[in-house]
Short mmCIF file of C-alpha atoms in Angstrom, two decimals:
data_model
loop_
_atom_site.label_atom_id
_atom_site.label_comp_id
_atom_site.label_asym_id
_atom_site.label_seq_id
_atom_site.Cartn_x
_atom_site.Cartn_y
_atom_site.Cartn_z
CA MET A 1 8.57 8.51 -43.98
CA LYS A 2 8.41 4.76 -45.22
CA ILE A 3 7.10 4.12 -49.06
CA THR A 4 5.81 0.82 -49.74
CA THR A 5 5.37 0.07 -53.28
CA LEU A 6 3.08 -2.52 -54.66
CA ILE A 7 2.88 -3.92 -58.35
CA PHE A 8 0.15 -4.34 -59.69
CA ASN A 9 -1.73 -4.80 -63.21
CA PRO A 10 -0.58 -5.94 -66.71
CA PHE A 11 1.61 -2.75 -66.72
CA GLN A 12 3.24 -3.94 -64.01
CA GLU A 13 2.20 -0.33 -62.67
CA SER A 14 4.02 0.61 -59.26
CA THR A 15 1.31 1.75 -56.55
CA TYR A 16 2.73 3.41 -53.00
CA VAL A 17 1.53 3.67 -49.66
CA LEU A 18 3.39 6.78 -47.64
CA TRP A 19 3.09 6.25 -43.94
CA HIS A 20 5.38 6.39 -40.99
CA GLU A 21 5.55 3.77 -38.17
CA ASP A 22 4.87 6.25 -35.41
CA GLY A 23 1.63 7.62 -37.23
CA LYS A 24 -1.44 5.78 -38.91
CA ASP A 25 -2.57 8.25 -41.25
CA ALA A 26 -1.00 7.11 -44.51
CA PHE A 27 -1.25 8.68 -48.43
CA LEU A 28 -2.42 6.43 -51.15
CA VAL A 29 -0.39 6.86 -54.65
CA ASP A 30 -1.85 5.90 -58.12
CA PRO A 31 -3.91 2.82 -56.82
CA GLY A 32 -3.30 0.28 -60.16
CA MET A 33 -4.89 -2.48 -58.66
CA MET A 34 -7.20 -4.06 -61.36
CA MET A 35 -8.10 -7.74 -60.38
CA GLN A 36 -10.13 -8.54 -57.32
CA ALA A 37 -6.93 -10.65 -56.04
CA GLU A 38 -5.04 -7.09 -56.19
CA ARG A 39 -7.33 -5.32 -54.41
CA ASP A 40 -7.62 -8.39 -51.58
CA LEU A 41 -3.37 -8.06 -51.27
CA PHE A 42 -3.67 -4.07 -50.51
CA ALA A 43 -6.17 -4.51 -48.06
CA GLU A 44 -4.33 -7.07 -45.97
CA PHE A 45 -1.06 -4.48 -46.03
CA ILE A 46 -3.29 -1.90 -44.56
CA GLU A 47 -5.11 -4.26 -42.23
CA ARG A 48 -1.83 -5.50 -41.22
CA HIS A 49 -0.27 -2.29 -40.38
CA HIS A 50 -3.25 -0.74 -39.33
CA LEU A 51 -3.10 2.20 -41.32
CA ASN A 52 -5.77 4.39 -41.98
CA ILE A 53 -5.58 6.20 -45.59
CA THR A 54 -6.98 9.75 -45.52
CA LYS A 55 -5.91 10.89 -49.19
CA ILE A 56 -5.40 9.18 -52.46
CA ILE A 57 -3.13 11.73 -54.59
CA LEU A 58 -2.94 10.84 -58.23
CA THR A 59 0.55 11.95 -60.19
CA HIS A 60 -1.66 11.26 -63.76
CA ILE A 61 -4.64 9.92 -65.05
CA HIS A 62 -3.83 7.16 -67.20
CA ILE A 63 -6.24 4.00 -66.75
CA ASP A 64 -3.00 1.97 -65.30
CA HIS A 65 -2.30 4.49 -62.42
CA VAL A 66 -6.23 4.97 -61.45
CA ILE A 67 -8.07 1.72 -62.07
CA GLY A 68 -8.46 1.49 -58.38
CA VAL A 69 -9.31 4.83 -57.21
CA ALA A 70 -12.87 4.72 -57.02
CA TRP A 71 -12.52 1.47 -55.37
CA ALA A 72 -10.16 2.62 -52.33
CA SER A 73 -12.03 6.10 -52.32
CA LYS A 74 -14.95 3.82 -51.43
CA LYS A 75 -13.40 1.46 -49.13
CA TYR A 76 -11.56 3.98 -47.16
CA GLY A 77 -13.34 6.94 -47.11
CA ALA A 78 -10.09 9.07 -48.64
CA SER A 79 -9.93 12.02 -50.37
CA ILE A 80 -9.55 12.24 -54.61
CA GLU A 81 -6.85 14.73 -55.08
CA PHE A 82 -5.14 15.26 -58.74
CA SER A 83 -4.50 18.18 -61.17
CA GLU A 84 -7.14 19.75 -62.39
CA GLN A 85 -5.01 19.78 -66.31
CA ASP A 86 -6.02 16.09 -66.27
CA ASN A 87 -9.74 16.59 -65.73
CA ALA A 88 -10.84 16.45 -68.86
CA MET A 89 -8.86 12.84 -69.38
CA LEU A 90 -11.71 11.25 -67.28
CA ASN A 91 -14.04 11.79 -70.11
CA ILE A 92 -11.90 9.15 -72.80
CA MET A 93 -11.13 6.65 -69.71
CA ASN A 94 -13.14 3.94 -72.09
CA LEU A 95 -10.91 4.98 -74.69
CA GLN A 96 -8.08 4.60 -72.43
CA VAL A 97 -9.00 1.10 -71.62
CA ALA A 98 -10.02 -0.19 -75.47
CA MET A 99 -6.34 1.51 -76.51
CA MET A 100 -4.92 -0.95 -74.19
CA GLY A 101 -7.36 -3.72 -74.48
CA LEU A 102 -8.40 -3.74 -71.10
CA ASP A 103 -11.12 -6.35 -70.14
CA VAL A 104 -12.37 -4.18 -67.33
CA LYS A 105 -14.99 -1.52 -66.46
CA PHE A 106 -13.98 2.05 -65.11
CA GLU A 107 -15.69 3.35 -62.61
CA GLN A 108 -15.92 7.10 -62.69
CA PHE A 109 -14.36 9.05 -59.93
CA ASP A 110 -14.42 12.90 -59.17
CA ALA A 111 -11.87 15.29 -57.69
CA SER A 112 -12.06 16.19 -53.67
CA ASN A 113 -9.26 18.63 -54.34
CA TYR A 114 -7.10 20.17 -57.22
CA LEU A 115 -3.46 20.05 -56.76
CA HIS A 116 -1.38 22.72 -57.79
CA ASP A 117 2.49 23.50 -57.92
CA GLY A 118 4.03 24.62 -54.46
CA ASP A 119 0.44 22.78 -52.42
CA LEU A 120 2.35 21.16 -49.06
CA LEU A 121 0.77 18.40 -48.23
CA ASN A 122 1.04 17.28 -44.53
CA LEU A 123 1.27 13.64 -43.52
CA ASN A 124 2.25 12.37 -40.02
CA GLY A 125 4.13 16.21 -39.46
CA GLU A 126 5.91 15.70 -42.08
CA THR A 127 5.98 17.97 -45.58
CA ILE A 128 4.98 16.67 -49.15
CA LYS A 129 5.37 19.07 -51.98
CA VAL A 130 3.71 18.90 -54.92
CA LEU A 131 5.35 19.86 -58.29
CA GLU A 132 3.65 20.03 -61.56
CA VAL A 133 5.43 18.32 -64.07
CA PRO A 134 3.80 18.07 -67.82
CA GLY A 135 4.65 16.86 -70.53
CA HIS A 136 3.55 12.99 -70.43
CA SER A 137 0.60 14.29 -69.43
CA ARG A 138 -0.47 17.82 -69.26
CA GLY A 139 -1.50 17.46 -65.23
CA SER A 140 1.16 15.02 -64.66
CA LEU A 141 3.02 15.63 -60.94
CA ALA A 142 5.25 14.53 -58.32
CA PHE A 143 5.27 14.37 -54.50
CA TYR A 144 8.46 15.42 -52.84
CA ALA A 145 9.29 14.71 -49.49
CA PRO A 146 12.58 16.93 -48.47
CA GLN A 147 12.77 15.52 -44.76
CA SER A 148 12.97 11.95 -46.65
CA LYS A 149 14.95 12.81 -49.19
CA LYS A 150 11.84 10.97 -51.36
CA VAL A 151 10.05 12.18 -55.03
CA ILE A 152 7.52 10.23 -56.96
CA THR A 153 7.67 10.82 -60.51
CA GLY A 154 5.09 8.99 -61.85
CA ASP A 155 5.36 8.59 -65.54
CA ALA A 156 7.53 11.96 -66.01
CA LEU A 157 11.15 10.30 -64.95
CA PHE A 158 12.05 6.71 -65.28
CA CYS A 159 15.24 4.89 -63.92
CA GLY A 160 17.58 5.56 -67.58
CA SER A 161 14.11 7.01 -69.13
CA ILE A 162 11.47 9.46 -69.42
CA GLY A 163 7.77 8.78 -69.86
CA ARG A 164 6.51 8.74 -73.25
CA THR A 165 4.72 11.52 -74.87
CA ASP A 166 2.27 10.55 -77.76
CA LEU A 167 -0.63 10.25 -75.95
CA PRO A 168 -2.99 12.97 -75.86
CA GLY A 169 -1.76 15.68 -73.31
CA GLY A 170 1.53 14.77 -74.01
CA SER A 171 4.97 16.98 -74.77
CA TYR A 172 8.71 16.06 -75.28
CA GLU A 173 9.89 19.41 -74.88
CA GLN A 174 7.36 20.17 -72.18
CA LEU A 175 8.73 16.91 -70.38
CA ILE A 176 12.23 17.74 -70.80
CA ASN A 177 11.54 20.56 -69.37
CA SER A 178 9.71 19.97 -66.55
CA ILE A 179 12.24 17.32 -65.87
CA THR A 180 15.28 19.66 -65.71
CA SER A 181 13.69 22.78 -63.73
CA LYS A 182 11.76 20.33 -61.20
CA LEU A 183 13.56 17.25 -60.84
CA ILE A 184 17.02 17.22 -61.49
CA THR A 185 17.43 20.07 -59.78
CA LEU A 186 16.53 18.67 -56.35
CA PRO A 187 19.43 17.25 -54.16
CA ASP A 188 21.61 14.73 -55.70
CA ASP A 189 20.77 11.83 -52.74
CA THR A 190 16.83 11.86 -53.32
CA ASP A 191 15.67 8.74 -54.34
CA VAL A 192 13.25 8.58 -57.04
CA TYR A 193 10.15 6.19 -57.35
CA PRO A 194 9.11 6.23 -60.41
CA GLY A 195 5.01 4.72 -61.82
CA HIS A 196 6.73 1.61 -63.56
CA GLY A 197 10.29 0.18 -63.07
CA GLU A 198 12.93 0.15 -60.23
CA CYS A 199 13.62 3.24 -58.15
CA THR A 200 16.91 5.12 -58.51
CA THR A 201 18.55 8.55 -57.63
CA ILE A 202 18.61 11.91 -58.86
CA SER A 203 22.40 11.82 -59.15
CA GLN A 204 22.18 8.55 -60.75
CA GLU A 205 19.58 9.94 -63.69
CA LYS A 206 21.54 13.16 -63.75
CA ARG A 207 24.81 11.18 -65.00
CA PHE A 208 23.48 8.20 -66.74
CA ASN A 209 19.80 8.91 -68.37
CA PRO A 210 21.02 9.29 -71.92
CA PHE A 211 17.07 11.59 -72.56
CA LEU A 212 19.00 14.37 -69.77
CA ARG A 213 22.69 14.90 -71.42
#
């Protein structure tokens, strides 16, 4: 499985496209495209590779990760899937916009399907496992592809750091438990794709992440 990273919006959020060279279906993870130029760049990539986005899957409901969801869902006819535990966050998105000082209008969306711990998604014959990793938000999820040895962690685990826990629904103790029980237990050679910043590996985080010692 290929994971293409596109960096969008003032928060330098990582939007991911999951796809295969030999299969045209693709998943879109955390569409953060905020400006029209970002949306044009994304659309050009999808068109150039002749991809068919079938699902939009969300690691959590924070404005920088979901500002492009409604646009992408309408443009590509893709389902929208995330944890029901984060559903309440949709009711305070305008507050998030104000807190972040953004000059944007959030377009509401609804879940096509709720994701749960242990759910298995299929992309061109490859299995992607849903992991519940609450702590950054109540409904934070990670997406693990064991065959490709890759995991998308959202804002739960970063290179050398962890997600903030001072936002609504956050809990430091819960986040540490999620990371140690669901993420650090993955094989050492698993590549980690976080919601912001550079990629890392499970081995590197086990050895050097100061929050996990």
